[in-house]
PDB file of N, CA and C in Angstrom:
ATOM      1  N   UNK A   1       0.786  -1.175  -0.067  1.00 63.00           N
ATOM      2  CA  UNK A   1      -0.005   0.009   0.026  1.00 63.00           C
ATOM      3  C   UNK A   1       0.847   1.231   0.029  1.00 63.00           C
ATOM      4  N   UNK A   2       1.823   1.343   0.892  1.00 71.00           N
ATOM      5  CA  UNK A   2       2.661   2.531   0.953  1.00 71.00           C
ATOM      6  C   UNK A   2       3.496   2.679  -0.335  1.00 71.00           C
ATOM      7  N   UNK A   3       4.007   1.618  -0.922  1.00 69.00           N
ATOM      8  CA  UNK A   3       4.726   1.653  -2.087  1.00 69.00           C
ATOM      9  C   UNK A   3       3.816   2.197  -3.273  1.00 69.00           C
ATOM     10  N   UNK A   4       2.634   1.755  -3.425  1.00 65.00           N
ATOM     11  CA  UNK A   4       1.739   2.174  -4.387  1.00 65.00           C
ATOM     12  C   UNK A   4       1.430   3.715  -4.222  1.00 65.00           C
ATOM     13  N   UNK A   5       1.225   4.066  -2.953  1.00 65.00           N
ATOM     14  CA  UNK A   5       0.978   5.537  -2.638  1.00 65.00           C
ATOM     15  C   UNK A   5       2.177   6.403  -3.145  1.00 65.00           C
ATOM     16  N   UNK A   6       3.377   5.924  -2.816  1.00 70.00           N
ATOM     17  CA  UNK A   6       4.574   6.708  -3.200  1.00 70.00           C
ATOM     18  C   UNK A   6       4.748   6.867  -4.706  1.00 70.00           C
ATOM     19  N   UNK A   7       4.533   5.721  -5.365  1.00 65.00           N
ATOM     20  CA  UNK A   7       4.650   5.598  -6.899  1.00 65.00           C
ATOM     21  C   UNK A   7       3.573   6.520  -7.440  1.00 65.00           C
ATOM     22  N   UNK A   8       2.356   6.429  -6.918  1.00 63.00           N
ATOM     23  CA  UNK A   8       1.254   7.230  -7.471  1.00 63.00           C
ATOM     24  C   UNK A   8       1.492   8.693  -7.440  1.00 63.00           C
ATOM     25  N   UNK A   9       2.322   9.185  -6.457  1.00 69.00           N
ATOM     26  CA  UNK A   9       2.529  10.601  -6.313  1.00 69.00           C
ATOM     27  C   UNK A   9       3.519  11.219  -7.460  1.00 69.00           C
ATOM     28  N   UNK A  10       4.205  10.367  -8.106  1.00 70.00           N
ATOM     29  CA  UNK A  10       5.075  10.781  -9.211  1.00 70.00           C
ATOM     30  C   UNK A  10       4.286  11.027 -10.471  1.00 70.00           C
ATOM     31  N   UNK A  11       4.886  11.817 -11.336  1.00 72.00           N
ATOM     32  CA  UNK A  11       4.296  12.114 -12.630  1.00 72.00           C
ATOM     33  C   UNK A  11       4.366  10.895 -13.539  1.00 72.00           C
ATOM     34  N   UNK A  12       3.224  10.489 -14.107  1.00 70.00           N
ATOM     35  CA  UNK A  12       3.206   9.374 -15.056  1.00 70.00           C
ATOM     36  C   UNK A  12       2.182   9.773 -16.150  1.00 70.00           C
ATOM     37  N   UNK A  13       2.253   8.950 -17.236  1.00 79.00           N
ATOM     38  CA  UNK A  13       1.244   9.137 -18.334  1.00 79.00           C
ATOM     39  C   UNK A  13      -0.095   8.885 -17.749  1.00 79.00           C
ATOM     40  N   UNK A  14      -1.144   9.372 -18.362  1.00 79.00           N
ATOM     41  CA  UNK A  14      -2.544   9.201 -17.875  1.00 79.00           C
ATOM     42  C   UNK A  14      -2.837   7.647 -17.822  1.00 79.00           C
ATOM     43  N   UNK A  15      -2.323   6.924 -18.794  1.00 81.00           N
ATOM     44  CA  UNK A  15      -2.642   5.422 -18.743  1.00 81.00           C
ATOM     45  C   UNK A  15      -1.979   4.788 -17.497  1.00 81.00           C
ATOM     46  N   UNK A  16      -0.692   5.113 -17.218  1.00 79.00           N
ATOM     47  CA  UNK A  16       0.003   4.552 -16.127  1.00 79.00           C
ATOM     48  C   UNK A  16      -0.657   4.907 -14.803  1.00 79.00           C
ATOM     49  N   UNK A  17      -0.963   6.281 -14.744  1.00 79.00           N
ATOM     50  CA  UNK A  17      -1.642   6.757 -13.598  1.00 79.00           C
ATOM     51  C   UNK A  17      -2.996   6.112 -13.294  1.00 79.00           C
ATOM     52  N   UNK A  18      -3.823   5.822 -14.298  1.00 84.00           N
ATOM     53  CA  UNK A  18      -5.035   5.199 -14.075  1.00 84.00           C
ATOM     54  C   UNK A  18      -4.802   3.740 -13.571  1.00 84.00           C
ATOM     55  N   UNK A  19      -3.814   3.017 -14.134  1.00 86.00           N
ATOM     56  CA  UNK A  19      -3.519   1.649 -13.664  1.00 86.00           C
ATOM     57  C   UNK A  19      -3.011   1.656 -12.237  1.00 86.00           C
ATOM     58  N   UNK A  20      -2.204   2.605 -11.850  1.00 84.00           N
ATOM     59  CA  UNK A  20      -1.698   2.749 -10.477  1.00 84.00           C
ATOM     60  C   UNK A  20      -2.902   3.017  -9.540  1.00 84.00           C
ATOM     61  N   UNK A  21      -3.816   3.880  -9.908  1.00 86.00           N
ATOM     62  CA  UNK A  21      -4.975   4.210  -9.097  1.00 86.00           C
ATOM     63  C   UNK A  21      -5.867   2.865  -8.925  1.00 86.00           C
ATOM     64  N   UNK A  22      -6.043   2.148 -10.044  1.00 88.00           N
ATOM     65  CA  UNK A  22      -6.798   0.904  -9.867  1.00 88.00           C
ATOM     66  C   UNK A  22      -6.095  -0.058  -8.984  1.00 88.00           C
ATOM     67  N   UNK A  23      -4.782  -0.136  -9.025  1.00 87.00           N
ATOM     68  CA  UNK A  23      -4.038  -0.967  -8.065  1.00 87.00           C
ATOM     69  C   UNK A  23      -4.204  -0.517  -6.645  1.00 87.00           C
ATOM     70  N   UNK A  24      -4.270   0.731  -6.428  1.00 88.00           N
ATOM     71  CA  UNK A  24      -4.400   1.295  -5.058  1.00 88.00           C
ATOM     72  C   UNK A  24      -5.829   0.981  -4.580  1.00 88.00           C
ATOM     73  N   UNK A  25      -6.813   1.136  -5.465  1.00 90.00           N
ATOM     74  CA  UNK A  25      -8.174   0.820  -5.168  1.00 90.00           C
ATOM     75  C   UNK A  25      -8.342  -0.626  -4.699  1.00 90.00           C
ATOM     76  N   UNK A  26      -7.647  -1.445  -5.430  1.00 91.00           N
ATOM     77  CA  UNK A  26      -7.687  -2.924  -5.172  1.00 91.00           C
ATOM     78  C   UNK A  26      -7.062  -3.250  -3.794  1.00 91.00           C
ATOM     79  N   UNK A  27      -5.977  -2.581  -3.558  1.00 91.00           N
ATOM     80  CA  UNK A  27      -5.308  -2.791  -2.233  1.00 91.00           C
ATOM     81  C   UNK A  27      -6.170  -2.290  -1.106  1.00 91.00           C
ATOM     82  N   UNK A  28      -6.858  -1.156  -1.264  1.00 92.00           N
ATOM     83  CA  UNK A  28      -7.744  -0.646  -0.223  1.00 92.00           C
ATOM     84  C   UNK A  28      -8.874  -1.511   0.021  1.00 92.00           C
ATOM     85  N   UNK A  29      -9.462  -2.056  -1.132  1.00 92.00           N
ATOM     86  CA  UNK A  29     -10.528  -2.970  -1.124  1.00 92.00           C
ATOM     87  C   UNK A  29     -10.125  -4.212  -0.291  1.00 92.00           C
ATOM     88  N   UNK A  30      -8.966  -4.704  -0.519  1.00 94.00           N
ATOM     89  CA  UNK A  30      -8.445  -5.867   0.106  1.00 94.00           C
ATOM     90  C   UNK A  30      -8.356  -5.639   1.667  1.00 94.00           C
ATOM     91  N   UNK A  31      -7.877  -4.461   2.047  1.00 95.00           N
ATOM     92  CA  UNK A  31      -7.782  -4.097   3.431  1.00 95.00           C
ATOM     93  C   UNK A  31      -9.169  -4.112   4.061  1.00 95.00           C
ATOM     94  N   UNK A  32     -10.101  -3.540   3.322  1.00 95.00           N
ATOM     95  CA  UNK A  32     -11.465  -3.488   3.731  1.00 95.00           C
ATOM     96  C   UNK A  32     -12.020  -4.877   4.056  1.00 95.00           C
ATOM     97  N   UNK A  33     -11.662  -5.856   3.128  1.00 95.00           N
ATOM     98  CA  UNK A  33     -12.110  -7.260   3.275  1.00 95.00           C
ATOM     99  C   UNK A  33     -11.556  -7.866   4.535  1.00 95.00           C
ATOM    100  N   UNK A  34     -10.227  -7.610   4.679  1.00 97.00           N
ATOM    101  CA  UNK A  34      -9.577  -8.164   5.909  1.00 97.00           C
ATOM    102  C   UNK A  34     -10.214  -7.615   7.122  1.00 97.00           C
ATOM    103  N   UNK A  35     -10.379  -6.335   7.265  1.00 97.00           N
ATOM    104  CA  UNK A  35     -11.013  -5.763   8.505  1.00 97.00           C
ATOM    105  C   UNK A  35     -12.368  -6.332   8.643  1.00 97.00           C
ATOM    106  N   UNK A  36     -13.170  -6.469   7.634  1.00 96.00           N
ATOM    107  CA  UNK A  36     -14.548  -7.023   7.673  1.00 96.00           C
ATOM    108  C   UNK A  36     -14.531  -8.343   8.302  1.00 96.00           C
ATOM    109  N   UNK A  37     -13.568  -9.182   7.807  1.00 97.00           N
ATOM    110  CA  UNK A  37     -13.508 -10.565   8.335  1.00 97.00           C
ATOM    111  C   UNK A  37     -13.064 -10.570   9.826  1.00 97.00           C
ATOM    112  N   UNK A  38     -12.390  -9.574  10.318  1.00 98.00           N
ATOM    113  CA  UNK A  38     -12.018  -9.435  11.694  1.00 98.00           C
ATOM    114  C   UNK A  38     -13.092  -8.871  12.535  1.00 98.00           C
ATOM    115  N   UNK A  39     -14.215  -8.501  11.937  1.00 97.00           N
ATOM    116  CA  UNK A  39     -15.290  -7.847  12.684  1.00 97.00           C
ATOM    117  C   UNK A  39     -15.037  -6.374  12.926  1.00 97.00           C
ATOM    118  N   UNK A  40     -14.062  -5.807  12.274  1.00 97.00           N
ATOM    119  CA  UNK A  40     -13.785  -4.367  12.531  1.00 97.00           C
ATOM    120  C   UNK A  40     -14.403  -3.627  11.430  1.00 97.00           C
ATOM    121  N   UNK A  41     -15.735  -3.379  11.609  1.00 97.00           N
ATOM    122  CA  UNK A  41     -16.592  -2.882  10.495  1.00 97.00           C
ATOM    123  C   UNK A  41     -16.320  -1.372  10.268  1.00 97.00           C
ATOM    124  N   UNK A  42     -16.029  -0.619  11.207  1.00 96.00           N
ATOM    125  CA  UNK A  42     -15.737   0.799  11.002  1.00 96.00           C
ATOM    126  C   UNK A  42     -14.481   1.023  10.090  1.00 96.00           C
ATOM    127  N   UNK A  43     -13.397   0.217  10.520  1.00 96.00           N
ATOM    128  CA  UNK A  43     -12.215   0.311   9.626  1.00 96.00           C
ATOM    129  C   UNK A  43     -12.501  -0.234   8.257  1.00 96.00           C
ATOM    130  N   UNK A  44     -13.248  -1.314   8.203  1.00 96.00           N
ATOM    131  CA  UNK A  44     -13.533  -1.874   6.894  1.00 96.00           C
ATOM    132  C   UNK A  44     -14.315  -0.878   5.941  1.00 96.00           C
ATOM    133  N   UNK A  45     -15.276  -0.208   6.545  1.00 95.00           N
ATOM    134  CA  UNK A  45     -16.010   0.760   5.791  1.00 95.00           C
ATOM    135  C   UNK A  45     -15.117   1.873   5.287  1.00 95.00           C
ATOM    136  N   UNK A  46     -14.167   2.357   6.078  1.00 95.00           N
ATOM    137  CA  UNK A  46     -13.264   3.421   5.679  1.00 95.00           C
ATOM    138  C   UNK A  46     -12.477   3.058   4.439  1.00 95.00           C
ATOM    139  N   UNK A  47     -11.930   1.782   4.448  1.00 94.00           N
ATOM    140  CA  UNK A  47     -11.144   1.246   3.323  1.00 94.00           C
ATOM    141  C   UNK A  47     -12.028   0.998   2.062  1.00 94.00           C
ATOM    142  N   UNK A  48     -13.186   0.504   2.286  1.00 93.00           N
ATOM    143  CA  UNK A  48     -14.098   0.258   1.162  1.00 93.00           C
ATOM    144  C   UNK A  48     -14.523   1.622   0.437  1.00 93.00           C
ATOM    145  N   UNK A  49     -14.794   2.605   1.366  1.00 93.00           N
ATOM    146  CA  UNK A  49     -15.133   3.943   0.845  1.00 93.00           C
ATOM    147  C   UNK A  49     -13.954   4.605   0.054  1.00 93.00           C
ATOM    148  N   UNK A  50     -12.742   4.557   0.607  1.00 92.00           N
ATOM    149  CA  UNK A  50     -11.642   5.074  -0.160  1.00 92.00           C
ATOM    150  C   UNK A  50     -11.438   4.351  -1.472  1.00 92.00           C
ATOM    151  N   UNK A  51     -11.604   3.180  -1.506  1.00 91.00           N
ATOM    152  CA  UNK A  51     -11.489   2.283  -2.708  1.00 91.00           C
ATOM    153  C   UNK A  51     -12.585   2.710  -3.719  1.00 91.00           C
ATOM    154  N   UNK A  52     -13.780   2.843  -3.297  1.00 90.00           N
ATOM    155  CA  UNK A  52     -14.805   3.299  -4.127  1.00 90.00           C
ATOM    156  C   UNK A  52     -14.662   4.593  -4.729  1.00 90.00           C
ATOM    157  N   UNK A  53     -14.151   5.597  -3.938  1.00 91.00           N
ATOM    158  CA  UNK A  53     -13.885   6.968  -4.397  1.00 91.00           C
ATOM    159  C   UNK A  53     -12.801   6.964  -5.526  1.00 91.00           C
ATOM    160  N   UNK A  54     -11.808   6.185  -5.365  1.00 88.00           N
ATOM    161  CA  UNK A  54     -10.778   6.059  -6.377  1.00 88.00           C
ATOM    162  C   UNK A  54     -11.317   5.430  -7.653  1.00 88.00           C
ATOM    163  N   UNK A  55     -12.014   4.322  -7.533  1.00 89.00           N
ATOM    164  CA  UNK A  55     -12.724   3.628  -8.636  1.00 89.00           C
ATOM    165  C   UNK A  55     -13.661   4.562  -9.394  1.00 89.00           C
ATOM    166  N   UNK A  56     -14.429   5.406  -8.715  1.00 90.00           N
ATOM    167  CA  UNK A  56     -15.206   6.338  -9.316  1.00 90.00           C
ATOM    168  C   UNK A  56     -14.390   7.393 -10.057  1.00 90.00           C
ATOM    169  N   UNK A  57     -13.313   7.860  -9.521  1.00 86.00           N
ATOM    170  CA  UNK A  57     -12.434   8.820 -10.174  1.00 86.00           C
ATOM    171  C   UNK A  57     -11.895   8.329 -11.536  1.00 86.00           C
ATOM    172  N   UNK A  58     -11.498   7.070 -11.576  1.00 88.00           N
ATOM    173  CA  UNK A  58     -10.961   6.564 -12.798  1.00 88.00           C
ATOM    174  C   UNK A  58     -12.006   5.795 -13.627  1.00 88.00           C
ATOM    175  N   UNK A  59     -13.283   5.907 -13.230  1.00 87.00           N
ATOM    176  CA  UNK A  59     -14.368   5.349 -13.989  1.00 87.00           C
ATOM    177  C   UNK A  59     -14.183   3.813 -14.159  1.00 87.00           C
ATOM    178  N   UNK A  60     -13.825   3.114 -13.112  1.00 82.00           N
ATOM    179  CA  UNK A  60     -13.661   1.721 -13.125  1.00 82.00           C
ATOM    180  C   UNK A  60     -14.971   0.876 -12.722  1.00 82.00           C
ATOM    181  N   UNK A  61     -15.807   0.864 -13.646  1.00 85.00           N
ATOM    182  CA  UNK A  61     -17.179   0.295 -13.329  1.00 85.00           C
ATOM    183  C   UNK A  61     -17.164  -1.075 -12.767  1.00 85.00           C
ATOM    184  N   UNK A  62     -16.289  -1.983 -13.281  1.00 82.00           N
ATOM    185  CA  UNK A  62     -16.234  -3.293 -12.712  1.00 82.00           C
ATOM    186  C   UNK A  62     -15.798  -3.330 -11.325  1.00 82.00           C
ATOM    187  N   UNK A  63     -14.915  -2.428 -10.895  1.00 78.00           N
ATOM    188  CA  UNK A  63     -14.425  -2.329  -9.563  1.00 78.00           C
ATOM    189  C   UNK A  63     -15.488  -1.806  -8.647  1.00 78.00           C
ATOM    190  N   UNK A  64     -16.232  -0.899  -9.204  1.00 80.00           N
ATOM    191  CA  UNK A  64     -17.367  -0.356  -8.355  1.00 80.00           C
ATOM    192  C   UNK A  64     -18.385  -1.382  -8.070  1.00 80.00           C
ATOM    193  N   UNK A  65     -18.674  -2.223  -9.148  1.00 82.00           N
ATOM    194  CA  UNK A  65     -19.714  -3.293  -8.895  1.00 82.00           C
ATOM    195  C   UNK A  65     -19.226  -4.259  -7.788  1.00 82.00           C
ATOM    196  N   UNK A  66     -17.923  -4.533  -7.853  1.00 76.00           N
ATOM    197  CA  UNK A  66     -17.382  -5.441  -6.802  1.00 76.00           C
ATOM    198  C   UNK A  66     -17.572  -4.942  -5.408  1.00 76.00           C
ATOM    199  N   UNK A  67     -17.380  -3.631  -5.182  1.00 71.00           N
ATOM    200  CA  UNK A  67     -17.558  -3.001  -3.909  1.00 71.00           C
ATOM    201  C   UNK A  67     -19.016  -3.007  -3.395  1.00 71.00           C
ATOM    202  N   UNK A  68     -19.903  -2.684  -4.291  1.00 70.00           N
ATOM    203  CA  UNK A  68     -21.319  -2.487  -3.876  1.00 70.00           C
ATOM    204  C   UNK A  68     -22.084  -3.778  -3.783  1.00 70.00           C
ATOM    205  N   UNK A  69     -21.516  -4.881  -4.241  1.00 68.00           N
ATOM    206  CA  UNK A  69     -22.334  -6.131  -4.135  1.00 68.00           C
ATOM    207  C   UNK A  69     -21.875  -7.007  -2.995  1.00 68.00           C
TER     208      UNK A  69
END
């Protein structure tokens, strides 16, 4: 997660930037899943919400569907 955050701060082509943001959204979604399985629903919600916001930003419809189902 930290590595993706650092790399995403650098200047990249729009295509690379979109891929990095999708990767970050996936990582955040995975953290949400882990926290959910541990019963830590507030933390889980925070990660799912951050993932959703990024997926909406890059118009990643398939990723949005994964989060809301």
